Amino acid sequence: MTLPTKEEARELFDYICQKTDYFNCRNGLPEGTSRRHYLRVAENAERIASKTPSLNPEKAYILGLLHDYGEFKEQKDRRNFHGTAGYDEMMSLGFDEVARTCLSHSFFDGCITPENYPSYPADCILRAAEIISDNPFDDYDRLIQLSDLMVKTDQVTAIDERLDFVAAKYHVPADVISFKKERAHELKKYFDNLCGEDVYHILGLKND
Ligand SMILES: [Fe+2]
């Protein structure tokens, strides 16, 4: 398994930020929106990993920084899915550990079907399901899933707020979103136990 160094990851990060800035500006989004999203996910992952004896905070940061590496490909052509696009880019660079995070981070609910992800091309979701069935999630996959679930665009936020935002944006039916919330909270609980502390406390989302 191969991972870029922190310096290599920074270069790759700068490269994708330039690309996503171009498309974000075209779509009327403020400059740096994606950059801030990637940074927030990386910081969440690093903080949680630093409280988890079995996870390396630097590796967590690198995976968080590059988890949406395929985003610009999806922005460029909606027939692409950022997960498989990022997976292919990272595999071609030889960074297979980042590749799996690019692919796995969207599927925190474990239900990898075109019906459950109707806003993405069905062929890409079927391909993702096939790759993941040969490479079951590990704790780094789960960590980036959770870290991404607690960033709404470019702000650190609680899971329900993030998922309510997604539901409104993509018109997700109420029963589907309540299933996703349930799975997301199970994932959080898994890390609360690993950390021996509420993840919301670790990220400053809860003070009591
Ligand atoms: Fe993301």
Short mmCIF file of C-alpha atoms and ligand atoms in Angstrom, two decimals:
data_model
loop_
_atom_site.label_atom_id
_atom_site.label_comp_id
_atom_site.label_asym_id
_atom_site.label_seq_id
_atom_site.Cartn_x
_atom_site.Cartn_y
_atom_site.Cartn_z
CA MET A 1 0.00 0.00 0.00
CA THR A 2 1.43 3.36 -1.04
CA LEU A 3 0.71 6.84 0.26
CA PRO A 4 2.15 10.19 -0.93
CA THR A 5 4.39 12.12 1.46
CA LYS A 6 2.90 15.24 3.06
CA GLU A 7 4.83 17.37 0.52
CA GLU A 8 3.57 15.32 -2.44
CA ALA A 9 0.04 15.50 -1.04
CA ARG A 10 0.31 19.31 -0.81
CA GLU A 11 1.33 19.50 -4.49
CA LEU A 12 -1.58 17.27 -5.51
CA PHE A 13 -3.90 19.33 -3.30
CA ASP A 14 -2.77 22.60 -4.96
CA TYR A 15 -3.31 21.03 -8.38
CA ILE A 16 -6.93 19.98 -7.68
CA CYS A 17 -7.73 23.27 -5.94
CA GLN A 18 -6.79 25.15 -9.13
CA LYS A 19 -9.04 22.85 -11.14
CA THR A 20 -12.04 23.00 -8.79
CA ASP A 21 -11.70 26.79 -8.42
CA TYR A 22 -12.13 27.15 -12.16
CA PHE A 23 -15.39 25.15 -12.14
CA ASN A 24 -16.67 26.63 -8.86
CA CYS A 25 -16.24 30.17 -10.23
CA ARG A 26 -18.14 29.15 -13.37
CA ASN A 27 -20.95 27.86 -11.11
CA GLY A 28 -21.06 31.05 -9.03
CA LEU A 29 -19.43 29.58 -5.92
CA PRO A 30 -16.88 31.63 -3.95
CA GLU A 31 -13.22 31.03 -4.76
CA GLY A 32 -11.62 28.45 -2.47
CA THR A 33 -14.87 26.66 -1.54
CA SER A 34 -13.50 23.21 -2.42
CA ARG A 35 -10.05 24.05 -0.97
CA ARG A 36 -11.65 24.86 2.38
CA HIS A 37 -13.79 21.70 2.22
CA TYR A 38 -10.73 19.48 1.66
CA LEU A 39 -8.85 21.23 4.49
CA ARG A 40 -11.75 20.88 6.96
CA VAL A 41 -12.10 17.15 6.19
CA ALA A 42 -8.33 16.67 6.59
CA GLU A 43 -8.33 18.55 9.92
CA ASN A 44 -11.31 16.54 11.23
CA ALA A 45 -9.60 13.28 10.25
CA GLU A 46 -6.29 14.31 11.84
CA ARG A 47 -7.98 15.35 15.11
CA ILE A 48 -10.01 12.16 15.43
CA ALA A 49 -7.00 9.98 14.49
CA SER A 50 -4.87 11.71 17.13
CA LYS A 51 -7.32 10.36 19.75
CA THR A 52 -7.37 6.85 18.26
CA PRO A 53 -4.34 4.73 19.17
CA SER A 54 -4.60 2.55 16.04
CA LEU A 55 -4.69 5.42 13.52
CA ASN A 56 -1.85 7.64 12.26
CA PRO A 57 -2.84 11.36 12.28
CA GLU A 58 -0.51 12.30 9.39
CA LYS A 59 -1.89 9.54 7.17
CA ALA A 60 -5.43 10.59 8.14
CA TYR A 61 -4.65 14.21 7.16
CA ILE A 62 -3.26 13.19 3.75
CA LEU A 63 -6.26 10.96 3.00
CA GLY A 64 -8.65 13.74 4.03
CA LEU A 65 -6.84 16.32 1.92
CA LEU A 66 -7.13 14.19 -1.23
CA HIS A 67 -10.44 12.35 -0.68
CA ASP A 68 -12.25 14.41 -3.35
CA TYR A 69 -9.41 14.25 -5.88
CA GLY A 70 -11.88 13.35 -8.65
CA GLU A 71 -14.23 16.29 -8.00
CA PHE A 72 -13.03 18.39 -10.94
CA LYS A 73 -13.68 15.51 -13.34
CA GLU A 74 -17.29 15.32 -12.16
CA GLN A 75 -17.61 19.12 -12.39
CA LYS A 76 -16.29 18.97 -15.95
CA ASP A 77 -18.58 16.17 -17.08
CA ARG A 78 -21.55 14.90 -15.06
CA ARG A 79 -21.18 11.47 -16.65
CA ASN A 80 -18.24 11.08 -14.26
CA PHE A 81 -18.56 10.17 -10.59
CA HIS A 82 -15.89 11.85 -8.46
CA GLY A 83 -15.31 8.63 -6.49
CA THR A 84 -14.31 6.45 -9.43
CA ALA A 85 -12.58 9.39 -11.18
CA GLY A 86 -10.40 10.03 -8.10
CA TYR A 87 -9.77 6.30 -7.72
CA ASP A 88 -8.50 6.04 -11.31
CA GLU A 89 -6.32 9.16 -11.02
CA MET A 90 -4.72 7.97 -7.78
CA MET A 91 -4.20 4.41 -9.05
CA SER A 92 -2.44 5.82 -12.13
CA LEU A 93 -0.10 7.76 -9.80
CA GLY A 94 0.53 4.60 -7.75
CA PHE A 95 -1.12 5.94 -4.57
CA ASP A 96 -3.46 3.06 -3.89
CA GLU A 97 -4.22 4.06 -0.29
CA VAL A 98 -5.61 7.41 -1.44
CA ALA A 99 -7.39 5.68 -4.33
CA ARG A 100 -9.46 3.56 -1.99
CA THR A 101 -10.44 6.59 0.11
CA CYS A 102 -11.48 8.50 -3.03
CA LEU A 103 -13.75 5.59 -3.86
CA SER A 104 -15.07 4.68 -0.41
CA HIS A 105 -15.76 8.06 1.23
CA SER A 106 -19.25 8.56 -0.26
CA PHE A 107 -20.62 5.21 0.87
CA PHE A 108 -20.86 5.55 4.66
CA ASP A 109 -24.27 3.85 4.68
CA GLY A 110 -22.82 0.71 3.05
CA CYS A 111 -25.65 0.55 0.51
CA ILE A 112 -23.77 0.91 -2.78
CA THR A 113 -26.52 0.74 -5.36
CA PRO A 114 -27.58 3.09 -8.18
CA GLU A 115 -31.02 3.40 -6.50
CA ASN A 116 -29.42 4.73 -3.32
CA TYR A 117 -27.19 7.17 -5.27
CA PRO A 118 -29.51 8.39 -8.05
CA SER A 119 -27.56 11.63 -8.66
CA TYR A 120 -24.50 9.67 -9.86
CA PRO A 121 -24.13 7.61 -13.08
CA ALA A 122 -25.34 4.05 -12.46
CA ASP A 123 -22.38 2.43 -14.25
CA CYS A 124 -19.93 4.23 -11.96
CA ILE A 125 -21.81 3.15 -8.80
CA LEU A 126 -21.91 -0.47 -9.98
CA ARG A 127 -18.16 -0.34 -10.67
CA ALA A 128 -17.52 1.21 -7.23
CA ALA A 129 -19.57 -1.57 -5.58
CA GLU A 130 -17.53 -4.20 -7.38
CA ILE A 131 -14.16 -2.72 -6.36
CA ILE A 132 -15.27 -2.23 -2.74
CA SER A 133 -16.59 -5.79 -2.49
CA ASP A 134 -12.99 -6.93 -3.14
CA ASN A 135 -11.57 -4.33 -0.68
CA PRO A 136 -13.83 -4.10 2.40
CA PHE A 137 -13.75 -0.84 4.39
CA ASP A 138 -11.02 -0.37 6.97
CA ASP A 139 -10.86 2.23 9.74
CA TYR A 140 -9.25 4.83 7.46
CA ASP A 141 -12.14 4.49 5.01
CA ARG A 142 -14.57 4.88 7.91
CA LEU A 143 -12.62 7.83 9.32
CA ILE A 144 -12.79 9.82 6.08
CA GLN A 145 -16.48 8.95 5.66
CA LEU A 146 -17.18 10.36 9.13
CA SER A 147 -14.90 13.39 8.68
CA ASP A 148 -16.65 14.27 5.41
CA LEU A 149 -20.07 13.82 7.07
CA MET A 150 -19.17 16.61 9.48
CA VAL A 151 -18.34 19.26 6.86
CA LYS A 152 -21.17 21.16 5.19
CA THR A 153 -19.59 22.70 2.08
CA ASP A 154 -16.63 24.24 3.93
CA GLN A 155 -17.81 24.43 7.54
CA VAL A 156 -17.48 21.86 10.30
CA THR A 157 -20.98 20.88 11.35
CA ALA A 158 -23.00 18.16 13.10
CA ILE A 159 -24.10 15.12 11.08
CA ASP A 160 -27.84 15.92 11.05
CA GLU A 161 -27.24 19.45 9.78
CA ARG A 162 -25.02 18.15 6.99
CA LEU A 163 -27.51 15.46 5.97
CA ASP A 164 -30.48 17.87 6.09
CA PHE A 165 -28.51 20.11 3.74
CA VAL A 166 -27.88 17.17 1.37
CA ALA A 167 -31.57 16.16 1.55
CA ALA A 168 -32.71 19.66 0.56
CA LYS A 169 -30.11 20.03 -2.19
CA TYR A 170 -30.80 16.68 -3.89
CA HIS A 171 -34.49 16.27 -2.88
CA VAL A 172 -33.75 13.07 -0.96
CA PRO A 173 -36.95 11.39 0.37
CA ALA A 174 -37.48 11.53 4.16
CA ASP A 175 -37.24 7.74 4.68
CA VAL A 176 -33.94 7.59 2.79
CA ILE A 177 -32.44 10.44 4.79
CA SER A 178 -33.54 8.95 8.11
CA PHE A 179 -31.85 5.65 7.11
CA LYS A 180 -28.67 7.60 6.25
CA LYS A 181 -28.79 9.49 9.55
CA GLU A 182 -29.11 6.23 11.45
CA ARG A 183 -26.06 4.74 9.69
CA ALA A 184 -24.08 7.97 10.10
CA HIS A 185 -24.73 8.03 13.85
CA GLU A 186 -23.67 4.37 14.11
CA LEU A 187 -20.42 5.35 12.41
CA LYS A 188 -19.92 8.25 14.83
CA LYS A 189 -20.61 5.95 17.78
CA TYR A 190 -17.95 3.55 16.45
CA PHE A 191 -15.38 6.38 16.62
CA ASP A 192 -16.69 7.71 19.97
CA ASN A 193 -15.82 4.26 21.33
CA LEU A 194 -12.43 4.05 19.58
CA CYS A 195 -11.50 7.52 20.88
CA GLY A 196 -13.00 7.05 24.33
CA GLU A 197 -14.54 10.50 23.82
CA ASP A 198 -17.45 12.05 21.95
CA VAL A 199 -16.22 12.99 18.46
CA TYR A 200 -18.31 16.19 18.68
CA HIS A 201 -16.23 17.22 21.71
CA ILE A 202 -13.01 16.50 19.84
CA LEU A 203 -14.13 18.75 16.97
CA GLY A 204 -15.51 21.50 19.20
CA LEU A 205 -19.12 20.87 18.18
CA LYS A 206 -20.24 20.22 21.75
CA ASN A 207 -19.00 21.81 24.95
CA ASP A 208 -20.93 20.01 27.73
FE FE B 1 -15.82 15.65 0.51
#
